[in-house]
Coordinates of C-alpha atoms and ligand atoms in Angstrom, one line a residue:
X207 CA 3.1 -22.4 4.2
X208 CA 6.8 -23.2 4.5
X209 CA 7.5 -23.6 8.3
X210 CA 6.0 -19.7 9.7
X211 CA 3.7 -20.3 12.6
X212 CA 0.7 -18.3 12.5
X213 CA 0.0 -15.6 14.6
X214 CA -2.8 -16.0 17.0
X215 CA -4.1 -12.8 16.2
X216 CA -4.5 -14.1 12.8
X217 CA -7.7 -15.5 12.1
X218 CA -7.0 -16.7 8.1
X219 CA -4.0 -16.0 6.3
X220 CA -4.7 -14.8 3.1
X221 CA -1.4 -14.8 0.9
X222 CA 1.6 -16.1 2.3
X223 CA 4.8 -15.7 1.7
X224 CA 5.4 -17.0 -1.3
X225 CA 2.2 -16.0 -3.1
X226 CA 3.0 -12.1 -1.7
X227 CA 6.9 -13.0 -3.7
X228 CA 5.1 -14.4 -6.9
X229 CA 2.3 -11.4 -7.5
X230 CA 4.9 -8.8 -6.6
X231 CA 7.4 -10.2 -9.1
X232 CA 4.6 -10.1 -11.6
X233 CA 3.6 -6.4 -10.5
X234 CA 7.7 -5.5 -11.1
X235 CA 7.5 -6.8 -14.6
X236 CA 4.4 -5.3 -15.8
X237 CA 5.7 -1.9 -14.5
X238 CA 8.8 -2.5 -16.3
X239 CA 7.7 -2.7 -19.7
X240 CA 5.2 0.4 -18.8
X241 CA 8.1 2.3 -17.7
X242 CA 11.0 1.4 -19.7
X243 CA 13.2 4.4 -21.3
X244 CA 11.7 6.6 -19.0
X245 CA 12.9 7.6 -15.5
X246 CA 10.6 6.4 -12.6
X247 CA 10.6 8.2 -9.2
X248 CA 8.4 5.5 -6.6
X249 CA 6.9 7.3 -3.9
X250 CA 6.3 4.9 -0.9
X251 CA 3.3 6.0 1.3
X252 CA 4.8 5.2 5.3
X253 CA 4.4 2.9 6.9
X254 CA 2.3 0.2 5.8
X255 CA 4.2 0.1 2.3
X256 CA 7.8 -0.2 3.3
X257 CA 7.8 -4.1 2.7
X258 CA 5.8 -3.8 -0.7
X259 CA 8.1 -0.9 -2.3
X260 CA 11.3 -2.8 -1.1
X261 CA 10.3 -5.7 -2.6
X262 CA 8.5 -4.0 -5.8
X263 CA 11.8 -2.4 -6.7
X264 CA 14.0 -5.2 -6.4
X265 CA 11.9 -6.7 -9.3
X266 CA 12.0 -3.5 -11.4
X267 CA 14.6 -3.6 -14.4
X268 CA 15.1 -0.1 -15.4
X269 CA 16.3 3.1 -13.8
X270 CA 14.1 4.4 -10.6
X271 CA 14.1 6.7 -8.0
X272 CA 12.4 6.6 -4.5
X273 CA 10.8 9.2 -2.3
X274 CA 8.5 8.4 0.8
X275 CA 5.7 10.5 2.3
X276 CA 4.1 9.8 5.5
X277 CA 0.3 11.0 5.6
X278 CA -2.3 10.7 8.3
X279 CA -6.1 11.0 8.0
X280 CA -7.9 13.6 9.7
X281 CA -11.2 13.2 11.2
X282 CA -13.4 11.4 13.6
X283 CA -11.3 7.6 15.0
X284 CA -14.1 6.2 13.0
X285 CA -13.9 7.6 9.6
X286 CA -11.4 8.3 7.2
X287 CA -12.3 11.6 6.2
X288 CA -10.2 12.1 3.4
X289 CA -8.5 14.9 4.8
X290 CA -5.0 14.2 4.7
X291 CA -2.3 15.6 6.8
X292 CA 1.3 15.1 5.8
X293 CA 3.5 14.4 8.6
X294 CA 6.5 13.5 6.0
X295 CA 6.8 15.5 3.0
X296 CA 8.9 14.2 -0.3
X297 CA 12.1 15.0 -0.1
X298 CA 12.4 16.3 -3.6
X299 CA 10.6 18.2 -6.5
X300 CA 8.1 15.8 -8.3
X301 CA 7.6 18.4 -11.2
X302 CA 7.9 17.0 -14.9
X303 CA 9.1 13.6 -13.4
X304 CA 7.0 10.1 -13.7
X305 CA 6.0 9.1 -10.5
X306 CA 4.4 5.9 -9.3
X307 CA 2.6 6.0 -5.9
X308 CA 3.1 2.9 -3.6
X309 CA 0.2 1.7 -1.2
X310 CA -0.2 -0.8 0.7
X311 CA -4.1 -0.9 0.9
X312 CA -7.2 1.0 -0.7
X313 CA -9.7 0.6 1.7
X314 CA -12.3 3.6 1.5
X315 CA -10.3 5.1 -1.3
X316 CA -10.3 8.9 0.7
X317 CA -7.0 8.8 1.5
X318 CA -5.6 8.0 -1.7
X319 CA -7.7 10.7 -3.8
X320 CA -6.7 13.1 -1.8
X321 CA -3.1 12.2 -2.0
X322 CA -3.3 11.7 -5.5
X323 CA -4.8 15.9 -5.9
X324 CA -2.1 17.1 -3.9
X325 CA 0.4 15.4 -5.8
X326 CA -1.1 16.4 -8.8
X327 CA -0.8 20.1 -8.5
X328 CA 2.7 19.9 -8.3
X329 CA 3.0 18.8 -11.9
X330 CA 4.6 15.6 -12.2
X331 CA 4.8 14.1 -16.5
X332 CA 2.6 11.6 -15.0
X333 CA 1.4 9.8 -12.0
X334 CA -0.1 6.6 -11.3
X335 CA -0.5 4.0 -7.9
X336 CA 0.0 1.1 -7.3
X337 CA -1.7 -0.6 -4.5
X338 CA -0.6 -4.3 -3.0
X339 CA -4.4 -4.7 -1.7
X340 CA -7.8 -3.3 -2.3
X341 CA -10.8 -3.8 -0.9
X342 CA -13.5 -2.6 -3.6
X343 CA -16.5 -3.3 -1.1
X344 CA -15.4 -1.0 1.2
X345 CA -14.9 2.3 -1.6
X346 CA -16.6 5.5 -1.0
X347 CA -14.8 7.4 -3.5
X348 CA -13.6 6.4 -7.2
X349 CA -9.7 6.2 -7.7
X350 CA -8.0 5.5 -10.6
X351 CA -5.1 2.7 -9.4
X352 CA -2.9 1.1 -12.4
X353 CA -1.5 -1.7 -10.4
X354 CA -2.7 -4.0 -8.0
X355 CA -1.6 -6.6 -6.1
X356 CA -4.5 -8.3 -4.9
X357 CA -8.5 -8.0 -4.2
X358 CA -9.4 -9.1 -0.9
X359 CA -12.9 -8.6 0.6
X360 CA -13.9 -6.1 3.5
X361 CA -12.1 -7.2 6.5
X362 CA -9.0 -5.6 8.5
X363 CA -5.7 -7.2 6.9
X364 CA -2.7 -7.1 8.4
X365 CA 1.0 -8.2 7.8
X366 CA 3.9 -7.5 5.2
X367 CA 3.3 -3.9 6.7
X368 CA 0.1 -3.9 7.2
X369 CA -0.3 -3.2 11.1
X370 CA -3.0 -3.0 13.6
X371 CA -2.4 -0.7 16.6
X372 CA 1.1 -0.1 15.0
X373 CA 2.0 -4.2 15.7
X374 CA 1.8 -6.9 13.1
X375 CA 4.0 -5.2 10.4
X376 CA 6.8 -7.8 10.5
X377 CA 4.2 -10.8 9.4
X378 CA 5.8 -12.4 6.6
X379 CA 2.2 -12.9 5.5
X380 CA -1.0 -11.1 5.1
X381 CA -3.9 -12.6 7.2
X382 CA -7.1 -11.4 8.7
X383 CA -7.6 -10.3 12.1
X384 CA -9.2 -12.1 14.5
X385 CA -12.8 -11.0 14.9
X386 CA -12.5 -9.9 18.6
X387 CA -10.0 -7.5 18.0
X388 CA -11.2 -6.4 14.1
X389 CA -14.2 -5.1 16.1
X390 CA -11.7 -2.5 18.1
X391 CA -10.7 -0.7 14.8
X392 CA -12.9 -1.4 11.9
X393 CA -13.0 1.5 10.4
X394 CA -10.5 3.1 12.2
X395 CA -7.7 2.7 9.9
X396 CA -4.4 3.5 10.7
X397 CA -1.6 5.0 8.4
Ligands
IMP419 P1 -8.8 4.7 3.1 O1 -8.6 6.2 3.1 O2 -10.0 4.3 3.8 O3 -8.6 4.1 1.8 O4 -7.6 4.2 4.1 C1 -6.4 3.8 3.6 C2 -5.4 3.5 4.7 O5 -6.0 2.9 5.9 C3 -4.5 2.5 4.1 O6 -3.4 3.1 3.4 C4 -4.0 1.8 5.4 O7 -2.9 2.4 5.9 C5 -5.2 1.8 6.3 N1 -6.0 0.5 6.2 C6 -7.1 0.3 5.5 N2 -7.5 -0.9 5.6 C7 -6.6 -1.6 6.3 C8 -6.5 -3.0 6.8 O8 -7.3 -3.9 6.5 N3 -5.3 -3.2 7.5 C9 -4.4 -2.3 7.8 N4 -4.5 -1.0 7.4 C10 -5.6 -0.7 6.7
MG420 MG1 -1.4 3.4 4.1

């Protein structure tokens, strides 16, 4: 990895810098050719996809929109329960348009589907995700995601907006938490 030193909270680094830049750019050209002629509103789930969705449509060659909503699970600090609350609502009507929803992770997959049903009643031509990381092992819940960045197994990421404890967004990379601390919040993530 070109010159970043690696956090000591980070036990392996998964995708650096580069690798994030190459799959991204691939992810921008794929929805590009799904998308072209038609007009694309992104919605950016806060906070842990600001980096991905700035990134994502810097590589997108035809005419977008963006929107973000900030969500938070309900439920017991060991469980997503799938219950979502939204702290930050779009700022516009999503009716009749073509909107693409940007995550950062999948993880239990509760968040997401329920997400994906609330949006969904408000009519939108069509709606899809796209999700920079996913961690199948972990799913409790089928959800359909178009686009994915990568497949990682089931440990607590962070970096590239990914965050533990709200810390660790600004990591150019995505690595694994050290174990020590992973114990503190696995399965306690955070939006
Ligand atoms: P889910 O409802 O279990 O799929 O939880 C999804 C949310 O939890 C994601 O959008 C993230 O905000 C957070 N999350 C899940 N896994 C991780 C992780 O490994 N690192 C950081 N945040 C995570
Ligand atoms: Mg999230």
């Amino acid at each position: 990895m070109r010159g970043t030193r690696v956090d000591p909270a980070v036990s392996e680094v998964l995708f650096d810098r580069e690798t994030i830049e190459a799959r991204v750019r691939q992810l921008g050209r794929a929805i590009t050719e799904d998308y072209r002629g038609k007009d694309l509103l992104l919605i950016g789930v806060l906070k842990g996809a600001i980096f991905f969705i700035a990134d994502l449509m810097r590589e997108l060659d035809i005419a977008c929109e963006v929107d973000f909503i900030a969500i938070s699970s309900y439920g017991s600090s060991t469980d997503s329960s799938g219950v979502v609350r939204i702290l930050k609502d779009l700022d516009s009507s999503i009716e009749g348009r073509h909107v693409l929803v940007v995550e950062d992770i999948i993880d239990s997959g509760l968040t997401l589907s329920y997400l994906v049903r609330t949006l969904e009643a408000r009519a939108p031509a069509s709606l899809e995700v796209c999700a920079l990381l996913t961690k199948p092992a972990r799913r409790q819940t089928q959800v359909s995601c178009r686009y994915v960045g990568f497949e990682i197994p089931a440990k607590y990421v962070i970096g590239y907006g990914l965050d533990f404890s709200q810390h660790f967004r600004n990591l150019p990379y995505i690595g694994v938490l050290r174990d020590d601390l992973a114990a503190e919040v696995l399965g306690t993530p955070s939006a």
